[in-house]
Short mmCIF file of C-alpha atoms and ligand atoms in Angstrom, two decimals:
data_model
loop_
_atom_site.label_atom_id
_atom_site.label_comp_id
_atom_site.label_asym_id
_atom_site.label_seq_id
_atom_site.Cartn_x
_atom_site.Cartn_y
_atom_site.Cartn_z
CA MET A 7 -20.29 3.02 -7.93
CA ALA A 8 -19.04 5.23 -10.46
CA ASN A 9 -14.79 5.49 -10.86
CA THR A 10 -13.74 5.32 -7.58
CA ILE A 11 -9.60 5.67 -6.57
CA LEU A 12 -9.06 3.62 -2.93
CA VAL A 13 -5.78 5.49 -1.64
CA GLY A 14 -4.21 5.10 2.18
CA ALA A 15 -3.83 8.94 4.63
CA GLN A 16 -0.88 7.62 6.22
CA TRP A 17 1.83 5.06 5.92
CA GLY A 18 0.16 2.54 4.76
CA ASP A 19 -1.52 -0.88 6.09
CA GLU A 20 -4.45 1.45 7.20
CA GLY A 21 -7.02 -1.22 5.60
CA LYS A 22 -6.83 -0.67 2.22
CA GLY A 23 -7.21 -4.64 1.99
CA LYS A 24 -10.43 -5.03 4.31
CA ILE A 25 -12.47 -1.80 2.74
CA ILE A 26 -11.29 -2.49 -1.25
CA ASP A 27 -12.73 -6.08 -0.67
CA VAL A 28 -15.74 -3.77 0.94
CA LEU A 29 -16.42 -1.65 -1.76
CA THR A 30 -15.49 -4.36 -4.94
CA GLU A 31 -18.99 -5.66 -4.41
CA GLN A 32 -19.79 -2.82 -5.76
CA ALA A 33 -17.30 -2.56 -8.38
CA ASP A 34 -17.01 -4.50 -11.26
CA ILE A 35 -13.24 -4.19 -12.66
CA VAL A 36 -10.14 -3.99 -9.93
CA VAL A 37 -6.93 -1.58 -10.48
CA ARG A 38 -3.64 -1.91 -9.03
CA THR A 39 -1.73 0.98 -10.05
CA GLN A 40 2.06 1.70 -8.19
CA GLY A 41 3.98 -0.33 -5.81
CA GLY A 42 4.99 -3.86 -6.11
CA ASN A 43 5.10 -6.81 -3.75
CA ASN A 44 6.28 -5.39 -1.06
CA ALA A 45 2.83 -4.52 -0.19
CA GLY A 46 1.25 -6.27 1.91
CA HIS A 47 -3.21 -6.54 1.70
CA THR A 48 -4.38 -8.42 4.44
CA VAL A 49 -8.30 -10.13 3.95
CA PHE A 50 -10.26 -12.17 5.71
CA ILE A 51 -12.56 -13.97 4.43
CA GLY A 52 -15.07 -15.70 7.25
CA GLU A 53 -11.67 -18.27 8.72
CA LYS A 54 -9.79 -17.86 5.62
CA LYS A 55 -6.75 -14.85 5.62
CA TYR A 56 -5.85 -13.89 2.48
CA VAL A 57 -2.45 -11.26 2.33
CA LEU A 58 -2.48 -10.00 -1.58
CA HIS A 59 1.63 -8.41 -2.62
CA LEU A 60 0.58 -7.62 -5.81
CA VAL A 61 -2.78 -9.26 -7.31
CA PRO A 62 -6.17 -6.44 -6.58
CA SER A 63 -8.13 -7.57 -3.25
CA GLY A 64 -11.27 -7.84 -5.62
CA ILE A 65 -9.66 -10.89 -6.70
CA LEU A 66 -12.22 -12.81 -4.02
CA ARG A 67 -15.06 -12.41 -5.23
CA GLN A 68 -16.38 -13.85 -7.95
CA ASN A 69 -17.55 -12.69 -11.61
CA LYS A 70 -15.07 -9.21 -11.06
CA LEU A 71 -12.08 -8.43 -13.37
CA CYS A 72 -8.82 -7.53 -11.89
CA VAL A 73 -5.49 -6.10 -13.41
CA ILE A 74 -1.91 -5.33 -12.09
CA GLY A 75 -1.54 -2.04 -14.70
CA ASN A 76 1.03 0.27 -16.50
CA GLY A 77 2.21 1.68 -12.94
CA VAL A 78 2.92 -1.49 -10.76
CA VAL A 79 6.09 -3.13 -10.99
CA ILE A 80 6.23 -6.70 -11.39
CA ASP A 81 8.70 -9.88 -9.37
CA PRO A 82 7.49 -11.86 -11.89
CA ILE A 83 8.40 -14.97 -9.50
CA SER A 84 7.09 -13.86 -6.97
CA LEU A 85 3.44 -13.07 -8.83
CA VAL A 86 3.86 -16.76 -10.14
CA GLU A 87 3.42 -17.76 -6.48
CA GLU A 88 1.14 -15.91 -5.96
CA ILE A 89 -1.13 -16.98 -8.64
CA ASN A 90 -0.28 -20.26 -8.02
CA GLY A 91 -1.25 -19.43 -3.82
CA LEU A 92 -4.71 -18.36 -5.14
CA ARG A 93 -5.10 -20.89 -7.76
CA LYS A 94 -4.53 -23.90 -4.38
CA LEU A 95 -6.98 -21.45 -1.90
CA LYS A 96 -9.22 -21.83 -5.29
CA VAL A 97 -9.72 -18.59 -6.32
CA HIS A 98 -10.35 -18.24 -9.89
CA VAL A 99 -7.85 -16.23 -12.05
CA ASP A 100 -7.62 -17.31 -15.33
CA GLY A 101 -9.47 -15.28 -17.24
CA ASN A 102 -10.39 -12.31 -15.35
CA LEU A 103 -6.54 -11.53 -14.26
CA PHE A 104 -5.03 -9.05 -16.44
CA VAL A 105 -1.69 -7.72 -16.92
CA SER A 106 -0.06 -4.65 -18.05
CA GLU A 107 3.23 -5.46 -21.09
CA THR A 108 4.12 -2.30 -19.71
CA ALA A 109 4.54 -2.55 -16.32
CA HIS A 110 8.15 -3.01 -15.11
CA ILE A 111 10.22 -6.13 -14.56
CA VAL A 112 11.64 -6.58 -11.16
CA PHE A 113 15.74 -8.65 -10.71
CA PRO A 114 17.06 -10.08 -8.61
CA TYR A 115 19.68 -7.93 -8.74
CA HIS A 116 17.22 -4.57 -8.50
CA ARG A 117 16.50 -6.53 -5.00
CA GLU A 118 20.82 -7.46 -3.86
CA LEU A 119 20.87 -3.89 -5.06
CA ASP A 120 18.12 -2.08 -2.89
CA ALA A 121 19.46 -4.56 -0.07
CA GLN A 122 23.36 -3.02 -0.21
CA ARG A 123 21.75 0.65 -0.55
CA GLU A 124 20.61 -0.45 3.10
CA ILE A 125 24.26 -1.62 4.38
CA LEU A 126 25.88 1.06 3.06
CA LYS A 127 23.46 3.65 4.77
CA GLY A 128 23.26 2.68 8.09
CA LYS A 129 21.84 3.80 10.32
CA ASN A 130 20.60 5.95 8.03
CA LYS A 131 18.86 3.50 5.98
CA ILE A 132 14.72 3.98 4.65
CA GLY A 133 14.19 0.62 6.54
CA THR A 134 12.86 -1.36 3.11
CA THR A 135 11.63 -3.91 2.81
CA LYS A 136 14.42 -4.92 0.56
CA ARG A 137 12.14 -6.57 -3.00
CA GLY A 138 13.70 -4.16 -5.23
CA ILE A 139 11.30 -1.82 -5.51
CA GLY A 140 14.06 1.77 -5.93
CA PRO A 141 16.23 0.08 -8.27
CA ALA A 142 13.21 -1.12 -10.26
CA TYR A 143 11.75 2.11 -10.45
CA GLY A 144 14.76 3.61 -10.85
CA ASP A 145 15.06 1.79 -14.36
CA LYS A 146 12.48 2.15 -15.06
CA ALA A 147 13.56 6.38 -14.37
CA ALA A 148 16.12 6.35 -16.25
CA ARG A 149 15.28 4.90 -19.27
CA THR A 150 16.82 1.25 -18.48
CA GLY A 151 14.41 -1.61 -17.26
CA LEU A 152 12.89 -4.36 -18.88
CA ARG A 153 8.67 -4.33 -19.27
CA MET A 154 6.62 -7.29 -19.10
CA ILE A 155 5.97 -7.45 -23.08
CA ASP A 156 9.77 -8.02 -22.87
CA LEU A 157 9.85 -10.47 -20.75
CA VAL A 158 7.04 -13.42 -23.21
CA ASN A 159 9.55 -12.19 -26.33
CA SER A 160 11.48 -15.13 -25.10
CA GLU A 161 14.39 -14.34 -28.45
CA ARG A 162 14.33 -10.23 -27.15
CA PHE A 163 14.45 -11.11 -23.00
CA GLU A 164 17.81 -13.03 -23.06
CA LEU A 165 19.64 -10.45 -25.72
CA GLN A 166 18.13 -7.58 -23.26
CA LEU A 167 18.78 -10.02 -19.39
CA LYS A 168 21.45 -10.57 -20.54
CA ALA A 169 23.45 -7.31 -21.60
CA LYS A 170 21.82 -6.19 -18.14
CA ILE A 171 22.71 -8.61 -15.04
CA LYS A 172 26.65 -7.63 -17.52
CA GLU A 173 26.19 -4.57 -16.83
CA ASN A 174 24.13 -4.80 -12.89
CA ASN A 175 27.04 -7.95 -12.09
CA GLU A 176 29.82 -4.58 -12.13
CA ILE A 177 27.49 -2.50 -9.63
CA LEU A 178 27.09 -5.88 -7.45
CA LYS A 179 30.79 -6.02 -7.37
CA ALA A 180 31.17 -2.69 -6.11
CA PHE A 181 30.02 -2.69 -3.30
CA GLY A 182 31.41 -6.15 -2.41
CA ALA A 183 28.52 -8.23 -3.00
CA LYS A 184 28.16 -12.23 -5.14
CA PRO A 185 27.61 -11.00 -8.82
CA LEU A 186 24.58 -13.53 -10.02
CA SER A 187 24.28 -15.94 -13.12
CA PHE A 188 22.87 -15.16 -16.57
CA LYS A 189 21.70 -18.51 -16.94
CA THR A 190 20.29 -18.95 -13.84
CA VAL A 191 18.18 -15.73 -13.82
CA HIS A 192 17.18 -16.81 -17.43
CA GLN A 193 16.21 -20.44 -16.57
CA ALA A 194 13.67 -18.72 -13.64
CA TYR A 195 12.62 -15.78 -15.80
CA ARG A 196 12.15 -17.51 -18.90
CA ALA A 197 9.42 -20.58 -16.68
CA ALA A 198 7.82 -17.02 -14.94
CA GLY A 199 6.84 -15.08 -18.59
CA ALA A 200 5.48 -18.93 -20.08
CA GLN A 201 3.06 -19.09 -17.03
CA LEU A 202 2.88 -15.01 -17.16
CA LYS A 203 2.36 -15.21 -20.56
CA PRO A 204 -1.18 -15.51 -21.42
CA PHE A 205 -2.33 -12.99 -18.27
CA VAL A 206 -0.35 -10.60 -19.60
CA CYS A 207 -1.77 -7.66 -22.58
CA ASN A 208 -2.56 -4.25 -23.01
CA THR A 209 -4.46 -3.14 -20.11
CA VAL A 210 -5.36 0.26 -21.31
CA LEU A 211 -6.86 -0.29 -24.08
CA LYS A 212 -9.52 -3.32 -21.45
CA LEU A 213 -10.07 -0.65 -19.11
CA HIS A 214 -11.71 2.03 -21.91
CA GLU A 215 -13.22 -1.33 -23.31
CA ALA A 216 -15.09 -1.84 -20.22
CA ILE A 217 -15.97 2.33 -19.26
CA GLY A 218 -17.17 2.06 -22.74
CA ALA A 219 -19.36 -0.19 -21.78
CA GLY A 220 -20.61 1.25 -18.31
CA ALA A 221 -17.47 -0.48 -16.52
CA ASP A 222 -17.34 1.19 -12.92
CA ILE A 223 -13.79 0.35 -11.93
CA LEU A 224 -11.97 0.93 -7.90
CA PHE A 225 -8.30 1.91 -7.72
CA GLU A 226 -6.55 0.09 -5.24
CA GLY A 227 -3.87 1.70 -3.89
CA ALA A 228 -0.46 0.96 -2.30
CA GLN A 229 1.93 2.14 0.32
CA GLY A 230 0.03 5.42 1.81
CA THR A 231 0.07 9.54 1.43
CA PHE A 232 3.48 9.74 3.28
CA LEU A 233 5.19 6.90 1.58
CA ASP A 234 4.58 8.90 -1.54
CA ILE A 235 8.00 9.92 -4.00
CA ASP A 236 6.78 12.88 -4.08
CA HIS A 237 4.76 13.80 -0.68
CA GLY A 238 5.96 12.03 1.72
CA THR A 239 8.74 12.05 4.35
CA TYR A 240 11.50 11.97 1.20
CA PRO A 241 13.85 10.05 1.47
CA PHE A 242 11.85 8.02 3.57
CA VAL A 243 9.14 6.46 1.27
CA THR A 244 8.76 4.84 -1.26
CA SER A 245 9.01 4.33 -4.99
CA SER A 246 5.98 5.47 -6.02
CA ASN A 247 3.67 8.36 -6.36
CA THR A 248 1.26 6.52 -3.61
CA THR A 249 -1.03 9.87 -4.31
CA SER A 250 -4.05 9.74 -5.77
CA GLY A 251 -2.62 10.51 -9.60
CA GLY A 252 -0.74 7.36 -9.00
CA ALA A 253 -3.91 6.01 -9.78
CA CYS A 254 -4.17 7.56 -13.88
CA THR A 255 -1.14 7.52 -14.98
CA GLY A 256 -0.18 3.47 -13.00
CA SER A 257 -3.59 2.95 -14.85
CA GLY A 258 -4.03 5.17 -18.50
CA VAL A 259 -7.73 6.28 -17.19
CA ALA A 260 -7.11 9.47 -16.91
CA PRO A 261 -8.37 12.57 -14.45
CA ASN A 262 -11.31 13.71 -15.66
CA ARG A 263 -13.17 9.57 -16.09
CA MET A 264 -11.99 9.45 -12.47
CA ASP A 265 -15.24 10.33 -9.79
CA ARG A 266 -14.51 10.33 -6.07
CA VAL A 267 -11.77 9.56 -3.82
CA VAL A 268 -11.36 6.86 -0.66
CA GLY A 269 -9.61 7.91 2.39
CA VAL A 270 -8.31 4.65 4.78
CA MET A 271 -6.63 5.54 8.10
CA LYS A 272 -6.17 4.38 10.89
CA ALA A 273 -8.09 5.54 13.24
CA TYR A 274 -4.83 5.87 15.16
CA THR A 275 -0.90 6.05 12.79
CA THR A 276 1.26 3.05 12.36
CA ARG A 277 4.79 3.04 9.90
CA VAL A 278 6.72 0.28 8.91
CA GLY A 279 10.21 1.97 8.63
CA GLU A 280 12.96 4.15 8.78
CA GLY A 281 11.56 8.05 9.39
CA PRO A 282 9.87 10.38 11.77
CA LEU A 283 6.72 9.57 13.47
CA PRO A 284 6.40 12.11 15.43
CA THR A 285 2.91 10.89 17.36
CA GLU A 286 4.51 7.72 18.33
CA ASN A 287 4.19 5.87 21.22
CA ALA A 288 5.50 3.29 23.23
CA GLU A 289 2.52 3.01 25.40
CA ILE A 290 -0.33 2.66 22.12
CA ALA A 291 2.11 -0.30 20.31
CA ASP A 292 2.56 -2.25 23.40
CA MET A 293 -0.98 -2.40 24.12
CA LEU A 294 -1.61 -3.36 20.18
CA HIS A 295 2.15 -6.33 20.50
CA ASN A 296 0.03 -7.40 23.13
CA MET A 297 -3.06 -8.32 20.84
CA GLY A 298 -1.52 -9.99 18.36
CA ARG A 299 -2.26 -6.73 16.40
CA GLU A 300 0.57 -4.74 13.84
CA PHE A 301 3.30 -6.64 11.90
CA GLY A 302 3.90 -6.44 9.21
CA ALA A 303 1.66 -8.64 6.01
CA THR A 304 4.69 -8.70 4.20
CA THR A 305 7.82 -8.51 6.50
CA GLY A 306 6.40 -9.49 9.69
CA ARG A 307 7.95 -6.20 11.06
CA PRO A 308 6.42 -5.39 13.93
CA ARG A 309 5.30 -1.29 13.25
CA ARG A 310 5.41 1.40 15.03
CA CYS A 311 2.20 2.27 16.49
CA GLY A 312 1.47 6.08 17.18
CA TRP A 313 -1.79 8.55 18.48
CA PHE A 314 -3.74 9.20 15.08
CA ASP A 315 -1.79 12.19 13.41
CA ALA A 316 -4.36 14.89 12.29
CA VAL A 317 -1.87 17.08 10.52
CA ALA A 318 -1.32 14.47 8.95
CA THR A 319 -4.05 13.51 7.04
CA ARG A 320 -5.24 16.71 6.42
CA HIS A 321 -2.85 17.72 3.94
CA ALA A 322 -3.73 13.74 3.00
CA THR A 323 -6.85 15.08 1.85
CA MET A 324 -4.88 18.36 0.88
CA VAL A 325 -2.71 16.62 -1.97
CA ASN A 326 -5.33 12.89 -2.62
CA GLY A 327 -8.39 15.43 -3.34
CA ILE A 328 -9.61 12.92 -0.94
CA ASP A 329 -13.75 12.15 -0.77
CA GLU A 330 -14.75 10.32 1.59
CA LEU A 331 -12.94 8.70 4.22
CA ALA A 332 -13.03 4.69 5.37
CA ILE A 333 -11.20 4.97 9.43
CA THR A 334 -10.11 1.25 10.07
CA ASN A 335 -9.20 -0.65 14.08
CA VAL A 336 -11.56 1.75 15.68
CA ASP A 337 -11.59 -1.03 18.05
CA GLY A 338 -7.58 -1.27 18.52
CA LEU A 339 -8.89 2.19 21.15
CA ASP A 340 -11.40 0.28 22.56
CA THR A 341 -9.74 -0.01 26.45
CA LEU A 342 -7.61 3.81 26.82
CA ASP A 343 -9.27 5.74 29.23
CA VAL A 344 -8.06 8.90 27.15
CA ILE A 345 -7.79 8.79 23.22
CA LYS A 346 -5.01 11.48 22.22
CA VAL A 347 -5.16 13.48 18.80
CA ALA A 348 -2.41 15.81 17.41
CA ILE A 349 -3.35 18.74 16.29
CA ALA A 350 -0.71 21.13 14.81
CA TYR A 351 3.05 20.50 16.16
CA ARG A 352 5.71 22.85 17.76
CA CYS A 353 9.41 22.61 16.68
CA GLY A 354 11.45 24.35 19.18
CA SER A 355 9.27 27.98 19.36
CA LYS A 356 7.24 27.66 16.89
CA ARG A 357 3.62 25.95 15.88
CA LEU A 358 2.56 24.63 12.68
CA ASP A 359 0.04 23.82 11.33
CA HIS A 360 1.01 22.23 8.38
CA MET A 361 3.78 19.15 8.01
CA PRO A 362 6.90 21.10 7.43
CA ASN A 363 9.21 19.24 3.32
CA ASP A 364 12.72 19.55 5.68
CA ILE A 365 13.19 16.33 6.81
CA GLU A 366 15.70 17.42 9.20
CA VAL A 367 12.80 20.18 10.33
CA PHE A 368 10.16 17.29 10.55
CA SER A 369 11.88 15.11 12.56
CA LYS A 370 12.06 17.43 15.91
CA CYS A 371 8.26 18.10 15.25
CA GLU A 372 6.50 17.45 18.83
CA PRO A 373 3.00 16.69 18.75
CA ILE A 374 0.02 19.34 20.12
CA TYR A 375 -2.57 16.76 21.38
CA ALA A 376 -6.33 17.51 21.66
CA GLU A 377 -7.71 14.96 23.75
CA PHE A 378 -10.57 12.29 23.25
CA GLU A 379 -12.33 10.94 26.32
CA GLY A 380 -12.64 7.27 25.34
CA TRP A 381 -14.97 4.55 24.97
CA LYS A 382 -14.54 1.98 26.88
CA THR A 383 -16.92 -0.61 25.49
CA PRO A 384 -16.36 -2.86 22.61
CA THR A 385 -17.39 -2.22 19.02
CA ASP A 386 -15.98 -5.27 17.40
CA LYS A 387 -19.70 -6.74 17.30
CA ILE A 388 -21.39 -3.69 16.57
CA ARG A 389 -22.91 -3.84 13.11
CA GLU A 390 -24.46 -0.11 12.89
CA TRP A 391 -23.05 3.55 13.43
CA LYS A 392 -26.71 4.22 15.09
CA LYS A 393 -25.43 0.76 18.30
CA MET A 394 -22.22 2.74 18.21
CA PRO A 395 -21.22 4.11 21.68
CA ALA A 396 -21.76 8.06 21.85
CA LYS A 397 -17.81 8.66 22.48
CA ALA A 398 -16.48 6.57 19.56
CA LYS A 399 -19.13 8.38 17.08
CA ALA A 400 -17.80 11.73 18.42
CA TYR A 401 -13.86 11.01 18.35
CA LEU A 402 -14.66 9.14 14.53
CA LYS A 403 -16.49 12.31 13.55
CA ALA A 404 -13.78 14.47 15.29
CA ILE A 405 -11.01 12.61 13.05
CA ALA A 406 -13.13 13.12 10.26
CA GLU A 407 -13.37 17.05 10.13
CA LEU A 408 -9.43 16.94 11.25
CA THR A 409 -8.50 15.32 7.86
CA GLY A 410 -10.98 17.42 5.55
CA ALA A 411 -13.99 15.27 4.18
CA LYS A 412 -16.88 13.18 5.12
CA LEU A 413 -16.58 9.83 7.42
CA THR A 414 -18.32 7.14 5.51
CA ILE A 415 -17.22 3.71 6.88
CA ALA A 416 -16.03 3.08 10.37
CA SER A 417 -13.98 -0.67 10.71
CA THR A 418 -13.97 -2.59 13.85
CA GLY A 419 -12.32 -5.22 12.76
CA PRO A 420 -10.90 -7.29 10.08
CA ALA A 421 -13.72 -9.29 9.11
CA ARG A 422 -16.37 -8.09 5.73
CA GLU A 423 -19.30 -7.86 8.69
CA GLN A 424 -17.44 -5.24 11.01
CA THR A 425 -17.85 -2.96 8.61
CA ILE A 426 -20.47 -0.17 9.64
CA PHE A 427 -21.79 2.05 6.82
CA VAL A 428 -21.46 5.56 8.66
P1 LIG B 529 -3.25 -1.83 3.56
O1 LIG B 529 -1.74 -2.78 2.72
O2 LIG B 529 -3.29 -1.42 3.99
O3 LIG B 529 -4.30 -3.42 2.94
O4 LIG B 529 -3.16 -3.22 5.21
P2 LIG B 529 -2.55 -4.18 6.24
O5 LIG B 529 -3.23 -5.45 5.52
O6 LIG B 529 -1.21 -4.24 5.37
O7 LIG B 529 -2.83 -4.16 7.61
C1 LIG B 529 -4.05 -4.19 7.75
C2 LIG B 529 -4.53 -5.24 9.27
O8 LIG B 529 -5.39 -4.70 10.05
C3 LIG B 529 -4.08 -6.12 9.18
O9 LIG B 529 -4.08 -7.50 9.27
C4 LIG B 529 -5.47 -6.37 9.26
O10 LIG B 529 -6.95 -7.42 8.85
C5 LIG B 529 -6.87 -5.91 10.12
N1 LIG B 529 -7.83 -5.03 10.02
C6 LIG B 529 -8.00 -3.80 8.80
N2 LIG B 529 -9.46 -3.28 9.17
C7 LIG B 529 -9.71 -3.21 10.94
C8 LIG B 529 -10.04 -3.55 11.73
O11 LIG B 529 -11.40 -2.39 11.90
N3 LIG B 529 -10.01 -4.04 12.86
C9 LIG B 529 -9.50 -4.75 13.03
N4 LIG B 529 -9.27 -5.54 14.55
N5 LIG B 529 -7.99 -5.01 11.89
C10 LIG B 529 -8.34 -4.34 11.24
P1 LIG B 530 0.54 -1.71 1.66
O1 LIG B 530 0.47 -1.72 1.16
C1 LIG B 530 3.29 0.22 5.04
C2 LIG B 530 7.54 1.34 3.71
C3 LIG B 530 8.88 0.03 4.15
C4 LIG B 530 10.48 1.24 3.59
C5 LIG B 530 10.18 2.24 3.01
C6 LIG B 530 10.18 1.78 1.88
O2 LIG B 530 0.87 -2.79 2.62
O3 LIG B 530 0.42 -0.19 3.18
P2 LIG B 530 10.50 -0.05 -0.76
O4 LIG B 530 10.79 -1.98 0.34
O5 LIG B 530 8.90 -0.16 -0.88
O6 LIG B 530 11.56 0.17 -1.29
O7 LIG B 530 10.43 0.75 1.37
O8 LIG B 530 8.64 2.01 2.55
N1 LIG B 530 6.69 0.41 2.65
C7 LIG B 530 5.32 0.29 3.49
N2 LIG B 530 4.69 0.34 5.07
N3 LIG B 530 2.74 -0.31 3.82
C8 LIG B 530 3.26 -0.82 2.83
O9 LIG B 530 2.12 -0.92 1.60
C9 LIG B 530 4.48 -0.73 2.27
N4 LIG B 530 5.38 -0.91 1.75
C10 LIG B 530 6.72 -0.54 1.65
O10 LIG B 530 8.43 -0.19 4.79
O11 LIG B 530 9.34 2.15 5.25
MG1 LIG B 531 -0.02 -3.85 4.19
#
C-alpha cells in the first residue's frame, strides 16, 4: 500500500474511522499524529460499534501495530479507560500499541481552562469539546508542558506536577474557578502512568525500524482540514495541524517517505461546534437527524449539516496534496430530488472562487450552487461501482472533479462491506 496519509477534507467526522478500518487491511502500522480525545472515530464491525478517541482505528484489525505519535496530546486517564474498554471487547492492545514518550499530556487544569475560556467568550465561544486540547497545545508551544516521558518517571513527575498545579491554580482562581488538589491529580495520574508505562517508547525509532524493514504505514488524521490551526476557519478551529503536514511532524516520518494522501469527505457537509458554514441547511439537518444520523461521536451534540461545499474541498486538496478521495455517507442523499453543491461564494457584489481568510468575510459568504438530479434509489446494499445508479455516479464524479482529486472509494453505509472501490 506504501505510506499513506489519510486526512479529513472538511470539518471533521467525515468517516475517517470507517475508511481507516478498510485501508488498514493493506497496512502494517497505523499511526495517530495529532489531536487528542476530542476525536471520535466510529467503526462498525458486524453489529458491534467501536468509538476510538486516542487509539488508532487500526487496532480493530488483527496483527497490525498501532502508534500514538509525538504530535498527539494524551489525557492519560482517558487513554487508560479506552485501553481497558478495548480489552473488555477482546481487542488486542498489549504488545501492538505504542505510545510516544514525547507526546504531551492533558491535565485537569487544561480541561478546566478550556471550559472557563469558553464561558468568558460567551456568544463568541468556539464550541470546543472541552477536552482541554487548546490549553494543552498552548503549554506545548509555550514550552511549559509535561510529556509522557515525564509521567513514567515518577520522582520527576511529582515535582513537575506540583509546580504546574500551583501555577494553574492561580489562573483558575482568577477565573473564579475551583482550584485543583495536587494530591488527587497526582494519585490519579501516577496510577495511569503505571498502567501506560509498558506502552510508552521512542516511537520515532520504532517507525523508522519498521520503514527500514519495508512496512507500509497508514497515518490516521483526526479532525478535518478546516479545523486546522493554520489552514482552518480560525479561530473556530482545533489546536493542531490536521492537514497532511501534521502527519510528518506528529510522527517523525519525513515528507519524502510519504507516498500518497487520501482525503475523506462526506457527500454533504457537517460541522460540530461554532463558526461559519456557508452551505448550512436546516432541511438537510432535519432529514439526517430524523434518520438518527449526525450526532457527535465524542460529545453527542447534533452536528450542523449542509450541502457539499466544493469551494472548501478544492482548498483542502491544495493544502493537503490530496491524490485520492473517499466519499462517505453517499446513502444519506438517497431520497433527495435535487442535490445542491456550492461551486463559488457570493460576498456582497463579489464572486469568490476561493475561501477568504478573513472570518468576518467568510461568515458573510453566500454559496453559489450547481444543482444535480437525485438518484432516489437506496444505495446501502450496492457493492459494485457499476451497479450504482447513473445519477449517483455522475454526482460523485462531479464533486470529485470539483475537488480536484481522483475518486477511489464511495461509501454507502457504516459497515466494512458497504465500501465500493471505484
Ligand atoms: P470520523 O471522526 O471522521 O471518524 O467520523 P465519525 O465516526 O465521527 O462520524 C462519521 C459517522 O458516519 C459514523 O457514525 C460512521 O459510522 C458513519 N459512516 C461512515 N461512513 C458512512 C456511510 O457511508 N454511510 C453511513 N450511513 N454512515 C457512515
Ligand atoms: P474527529 O477526529 C469534529 C471541533 C469542536 C470545535 C473545535 C475545537 O472525530 O473528526 P477542540 O475541543 O478541539 O478545542 O474544539 O473543533 N472538533 C471536532 N469536530 N470532529 C472532530 O474530530 C473534532 N475535534 C474537535 O467541535 O468546533
Ligand atoms: Mg468524529
